[in-house]
mmCIF file of C-alpha atoms in Angstrom:
data_model
loop_
_atom_site.group_PDB
_atom_site.id
_atom_site.type_symbol
_atom_site.label_atom_id
_atom_site.label_comp_id
_atom_site.label_asym_id
_atom_site.label_seq_id
_atom_site.Cartn_x
_atom_site.Cartn_y
_atom_site.Cartn_z
ATOM 1 C CA MET A 270 -12.959 -2.953 6.376
ATOM 2 C CA SER A 271 -11.935 -2.198 2.756
ATOM 3 C CA LEU A 272 -9.324 -4.153 0.854
ATOM 4 C CA LEU A 273 -7.306 -0.948 0.520
ATOM 5 C CA SER A 274 -6.933 -0.656 4.280
ATOM 6 C CA TYR A 275 -6.277 -4.420 4.569
ATOM 7 C CA PHE A 276 -3.369 -4.253 2.113
ATOM 8 C CA PHE A 277 -2.008 -0.791 2.671
ATOM 9 C CA GLY A 278 -3.143 0.049 6.178
ATOM 10 C CA ASN A 279 -4.324 3.550 7.102
ATOM 11 C CA LYS A 280 -0.940 5.179 7.595
ATOM 12 C CA PRO A 281 -0.415 7.995 5.061
ATOM 13 C CA LYS A 282 1.745 6.824 2.176
ATOM 14 C CA THR A 283 4.519 9.173 1.103
ATOM 15 C CA ALA A 284 5.187 8.069 -2.479
ATOM 16 C CA SER A 285 8.904 8.763 -2.225
ATOM 17 C CA VAL A 286 9.330 6.358 0.720
ATOM 18 C CA ALA A 287 6.963 3.579 -0.368
ATOM 19 C CA LYS A 288 8.526 0.380 -1.658
ATOM 20 C CA GLU A 289 6.939 -1.082 -4.738
ATOM 21 C CA ARG A 290 4.796 -4.049 -3.676
ATOM 22 C CA LEU A 291 2.476 -6.366 -5.503
ATOM 23 C CA SER A 292 0.050 -8.731 -3.778
ATOM 24 C CA LEU A 293 -2.005 -11.405 -5.478
ATOM 25 C CA ILE A 294 -4.849 -13.160 -3.726
ATOM 26 C CA ILE A 295 -6.741 -16.102 -5.162
ATOM 27 C CA ALA A 296 -9.836 -17.108 -3.217
ATOM 28 C CA HIS A 297 -11.507 -20.289 -4.397
ATOM 29 C CA GLU A 298 -14.783 -21.651 -3.065
ATOM 30 C CA ARG A 299 -15.413 -25.087 -4.471
ATOM 31 C CA GLY A 300 -19.026 -26.080 -5.093
ATOM 32 C CA GLY A 301 -20.396 -29.436 -3.939
ATOM 33 C CA ASN A 302 -18.521 -31.597 -6.478
ATOM 34 C CA ARG A 303 -15.102 -32.907 -5.533
ATOM 35 C CA ALA A 304 -13.491 -30.785 -8.283
ATOM 36 C CA PRO A 305 -9.744 -31.275 -8.504
ATOM 37 C CA ASP A 306 -7.619 -28.631 -6.754
ATOM 38 C CA PHE A 307 -6.083 -26.523 -9.508
ATOM 39 C CA LEU A 308 -4.836 -23.757 -7.224
ATOM 40 C CA PRO A 309 -1.151 -24.861 -7.087
ATOM 41 C CA ASP A 310 -0.911 -24.982 -10.894
ATOM 42 C CA LEU A 311 -2.826 -21.726 -11.232
ATOM 43 C CA GLN A 312 -0.475 -20.093 -8.735
ATOM 44 C CA ARG A 313 2.618 -21.117 -10.732
ATOM 45 C CA GLU A 314 1.152 -19.772 -13.987
ATOM 46 C CA LEU A 315 -0.006 -16.495 -12.449
ATOM 47 C CA ILE A 316 3.452 -15.836 -10.979
ATOM 48 C CA ALA A 317 4.968 -16.586 -14.397
ATOM 49 C CA VAL A 318 2.678 -13.953 -15.940
ATOM 50 C CA ILE A 319 3.579 -11.414 -13.253
ATOM 51 C CA SER A 320 7.292 -12.050 -13.871
ATOM 52 C CA LYS A 321 6.766 -10.739 -17.407
ATOM 53 C CA TYR A 322 5.840 -7.345 -15.959
ATOM 54 C CA VAL A 323 8.221 -6.975 -13.060
ATOM 55 C CA ASN A 324 11.663 -8.387 -12.275
ATOM 56 C CA VAL A 325 10.903 -10.895 -9.537
ATOM 57 C CA GLY A 326 13.383 -13.230 -7.864
ATOM 58 C CA PRO A 327 12.301 -16.342 -5.925
ATOM 59 C CA ASP A 328 13.327 -14.640 -2.668
ATOM 60 C CA ASP A 329 10.973 -11.726 -3.362
ATOM 61 C CA ILE A 330 7.905 -13.969 -3.347
ATOM 62 C CA LYS A 331 6.080 -15.052 -0.164
ATOM 63 C CA VAL A 332 3.218 -17.521 -0.584
ATOM 64 C CA GLN A 333 0.592 -18.348 2.054
ATOM 65 C CA LEU A 334 -2.279 -20.823 1.708
ATOM 66 C CA GLU A 335 -5.296 -20.825 4.047
ATOM 67 C CA LYS A 336 -7.961 -23.545 3.829
ATOM 68 C CA GLN A 337 -11.321 -23.804 5.586
ATOM 69 C CA GLY A 338 -13.886 -26.359 4.447
ATOM 70 C CA ASN A 339 -14.220 -26.006 0.689
ATOM 71 C CA CYS A 340 -12.758 -22.478 0.730
ATOM 72 C CA GLU A 341 -9.085 -21.782 -0.010
ATOM 73 C CA ILE A 342 -7.145 -18.527 -0.099
ATOM 74 C CA LEU A 343 -3.762 -18.268 -1.702
ATOM 75 C CA GLU A 344 -1.873 -15.074 -0.874
ATOM 76 C CA VAL A 345 1.232 -14.212 -2.910
ATOM 77 C CA ASN A 346 3.175 -11.167 -1.702
ATOM 78 C CA ILE A 347 5.912 -9.786 -3.932
ATOM 79 C CA THR A 348 8.300 -7.073 -2.756
ATOM 80 C CA LEU A 349 10.044 -5.407 -5.658
ATOM 81 C CA PRO A 350 13.633 -4.145 -5.533
ATOM 82 C CA ASP A 351 13.862 -0.336 -5.072
ATOM 83 C CA GLN A 352 15.154 0.784 -8.436
ATOM 84 C CA GLN A 353 12.606 -1.501 -10.027
ATOM 85 C CA GLN A 354 11.556 -0.551 -13.534
ATOM 86 C CA PRO A 355 8.731 -2.721 -14.867
ATOM 87 C CA LYS A 356 9.767 -4.415 -18.161
ATOM 88 C CA MET B 116 -10.377 -9.580 10.051
ATOM 89 C CA SER B 117 -9.000 -12.519 7.998
ATOM 90 C CA LEU B 118 -9.175 -12.777 4.252
ATOM 91 C CA LEU B 119 -11.220 -15.956 4.665
ATOM 92 C CA SER B 120 -13.971 -14.073 6.457
ATOM 93 C CA TYR B 121 -13.699 -11.174 3.987
ATOM 94 C CA PHE B 122 -14.284 -13.456 1.012
ATOM 95 C CA PHE B 123 -16.489 -16.140 2.434
ATOM 96 C CA GLY B 124 -18.106 -14.437 5.396
ATOM 97 C CA ASN B 125 -18.731 -16.324 8.634
ATOM 98 C CA LYS B 126 -21.950 -18.089 7.659
ATOM 99 C CA PRO B 127 -21.445 -21.887 7.692
ATOM 100 C CA LYS B 128 -20.872 -23.199 4.196
ATOM 101 C CA THR B 129 -22.805 -26.323 3.230
ATOM 102 C CA ALA B 130 -20.666 -27.743 0.427
ATOM 103 C CA SER B 131 -23.687 -29.085 -1.433
ATOM 104 C CA VAL B 132 -25.294 -25.625 -1.673
ATOM 105 C CA ALA B 133 -22.159 -23.548 -2.290
ATOM 106 C CA LYS B 134 -21.662 -22.190 -5.807
ATOM 107 C CA GLU B 135 -18.169 -22.461 -7.169
ATOM 108 C CA ARG B 136 -16.548 -19.023 -6.976
ATOM 109 C CA LEU B 137 -13.105 -17.724 -7.744
ATOM 110 C CA SER B 138 -11.875 -14.285 -6.697
ATOM 111 C CA LEU B 139 -8.632 -12.693 -7.775
ATOM 112 C CA ILE B 140 -7.233 -9.608 -6.100
ATOM 113 C CA ILE B 141 -4.219 -7.701 -7.329
ATOM 114 C CA ALA B 142 -2.957 -5.025 -4.949
ATOM 115 C CA HIS B 143 -0.207 -2.828 -6.346
ATOM 116 C CA GLU B 144 1.666 -0.182 -4.368
ATOM 117 C CA ARG B 145 3.850 1.813 -6.682
ATOM 118 C CA GLY B 146 7.137 3.123 -5.309
ATOM 119 C CA GLY B 147 8.239 6.740 -5.758
ATOM 120 C CA ASN B 148 8.957 6.536 -9.496
ATOM 121 C CA ARG B 149 6.209 7.250 -11.996
ATOM 122 C CA ALA B 150 6.259 3.589 -13.109
ATOM 123 C CA PRO B 151 3.778 2.899 -15.919
ATOM 124 C CA ASP B 152 0.489 1.305 -14.856
ATOM 125 C CA PHE B 153 0.656 -2.308 -15.991
ATOM 126 C CA LEU B 154 -2.403 -3.471 -14.017
ATOM 127 C CA PRO B 155 -4.895 -3.444 -16.938
ATOM 128 C CA ASP B 156 -2.591 -5.622 -19.085
ATOM 129 C CA LEU B 157 -1.784 -7.873 -16.130
ATOM 130 C CA GLN B 158 -5.509 -8.278 -15.448
ATOM 131 C CA ARG B 159 -6.230 -9.398 -19.021
ATOM 132 C CA GLU B 160 -3.411 -11.963 -18.955
ATOM 133 C CA LEU B 161 -4.380 -13.337 -15.529
ATOM 134 C CA ILE B 162 -7.987 -13.839 -16.633
ATOM 135 C CA ALA B 163 -6.711 -15.611 -19.749
ATOM 136 C CA VAL B 164 -4.702 -17.984 -17.518
ATOM 137 C CA ILE B 165 -7.725 -18.621 -15.285
ATOM 138 C CA SER B 166 -9.859 -19.393 -18.357
ATOM 139 C CA LYS B 167 -7.537 -22.342 -19.020
ATOM 140 C CA TYR B 168 -8.636 -23.891 -15.724
ATOM 141 C CA VAL B 169 -12.328 -23.082 -15.594
ATOM 142 C CA ASN B 170 -14.960 -22.379 -18.218
ATOM 143 C CA VAL B 171 -15.532 -18.651 -17.842
ATOM 144 C CA GLY B 172 -17.801 -16.478 -19.962
ATOM 145 C CA PRO B 173 -17.493 -12.669 -20.071
ATOM 146 C CA ASP B 174 -20.743 -12.377 -18.104
ATOM 147 C CA ASP B 175 -19.310 -14.453 -15.247
ATOM 148 C CA ILE B 176 -16.547 -11.929 -14.554
ATOM 149 C CA LYS B 177 -16.998 -8.781 -12.422
ATOM 150 C CA VAL B 178 -14.043 -6.406 -12.241
ATOM 151 C CA GLN B 179 -13.621 -3.584 -9.712
ATOM 152 C CA LEU B 180 -10.693 -1.160 -9.489
ATOM 153 C CA GLU B 181 -9.980 0.956 -6.393
ATOM 154 C CA LYS B 182 -7.255 3.615 -6.389
ATOM 155 C CA GLN B 183 -5.875 5.660 -3.508
ATOM 156 C CA GLY B 184 -2.660 7.616 -3.918
ATOM 157 C CA ASN B 185 -0.093 5.245 -5.388
ATOM 158 C CA CYS B 186 -2.040 2.165 -4.246
ATOM 159 C CA GLU B 187 -4.388 0.278 -6.559
ATOM 160 C CA ILE B 188 -6.561 -2.767 -5.962
ATOM 161 C CA LEU B 189 -8.062 -4.749 -8.747
ATOM 162 C CA GLU B 190 -10.756 -7.205 -7.706
ATOM 163 C CA VAL B 191 -11.928 -9.829 -10.201
ATOM 164 C CA ASN B 192 -14.862 -11.971 -9.078
ATOM 165 C CA ILE B 193 -15.757 -15.018 -11.152
ATOM 166 C CA THR B 194 -18.921 -17.026 -10.509
ATOM 167 C CA LEU B 195 -18.755 -20.434 -12.119
ATOM 168 C CA PRO B 196 -21.790 -22.194 -13.604
ATOM 169 C CA ASP B 197 -23.189 -24.942 -11.286
ATOM 170 C CA GLN B 198 -22.263 -28.101 -13.130
ATOM 171 C CA GLN B 199 -18.845 -26.567 -13.693
ATOM 172 C CA GLN B 200 -16.071 -29.121 -14.188
ATOM 173 C CA PRO B 201 -12.662 -27.458 -14.310
ATOM 174 C CA LYS B 202 -10.892 -28.344 -17.593
#
């Protein structure tokens, strides 16, 4: 399965209907050492950077964290308002 | 298929063997308007933020861009040196 089909599915996209969406995934596999978990801080900073490009309100952001062993996946989904013009 | 299996596969991970890896995916679905493409700039800034957390050299970063219609996926894979200690 490709990432394109994971994120956007296989249904044909008509540009005029599509909502503007931005998804950010951070997948972190920690090596053997008990390195500190920097994902929460990294997530905050990455969202701050994204907010410089698009007008994002707290309600537009959905965050999901999945953990399995020393692997973590942080998924940040941002739905942008319709008449969105990037800054 | 879950993102965890996409990134880390199903093979059991022995923490002591695993290399530290960090993947960043940005999936952008542009709405109807011909909004400018801010992904390249966003990518540079996100990598700069990540470099504050882990020691990353240019050779450790692999970037892939997939485009289909008004959907784009930027995949940044970062392999971290073994004795890596996040900053």
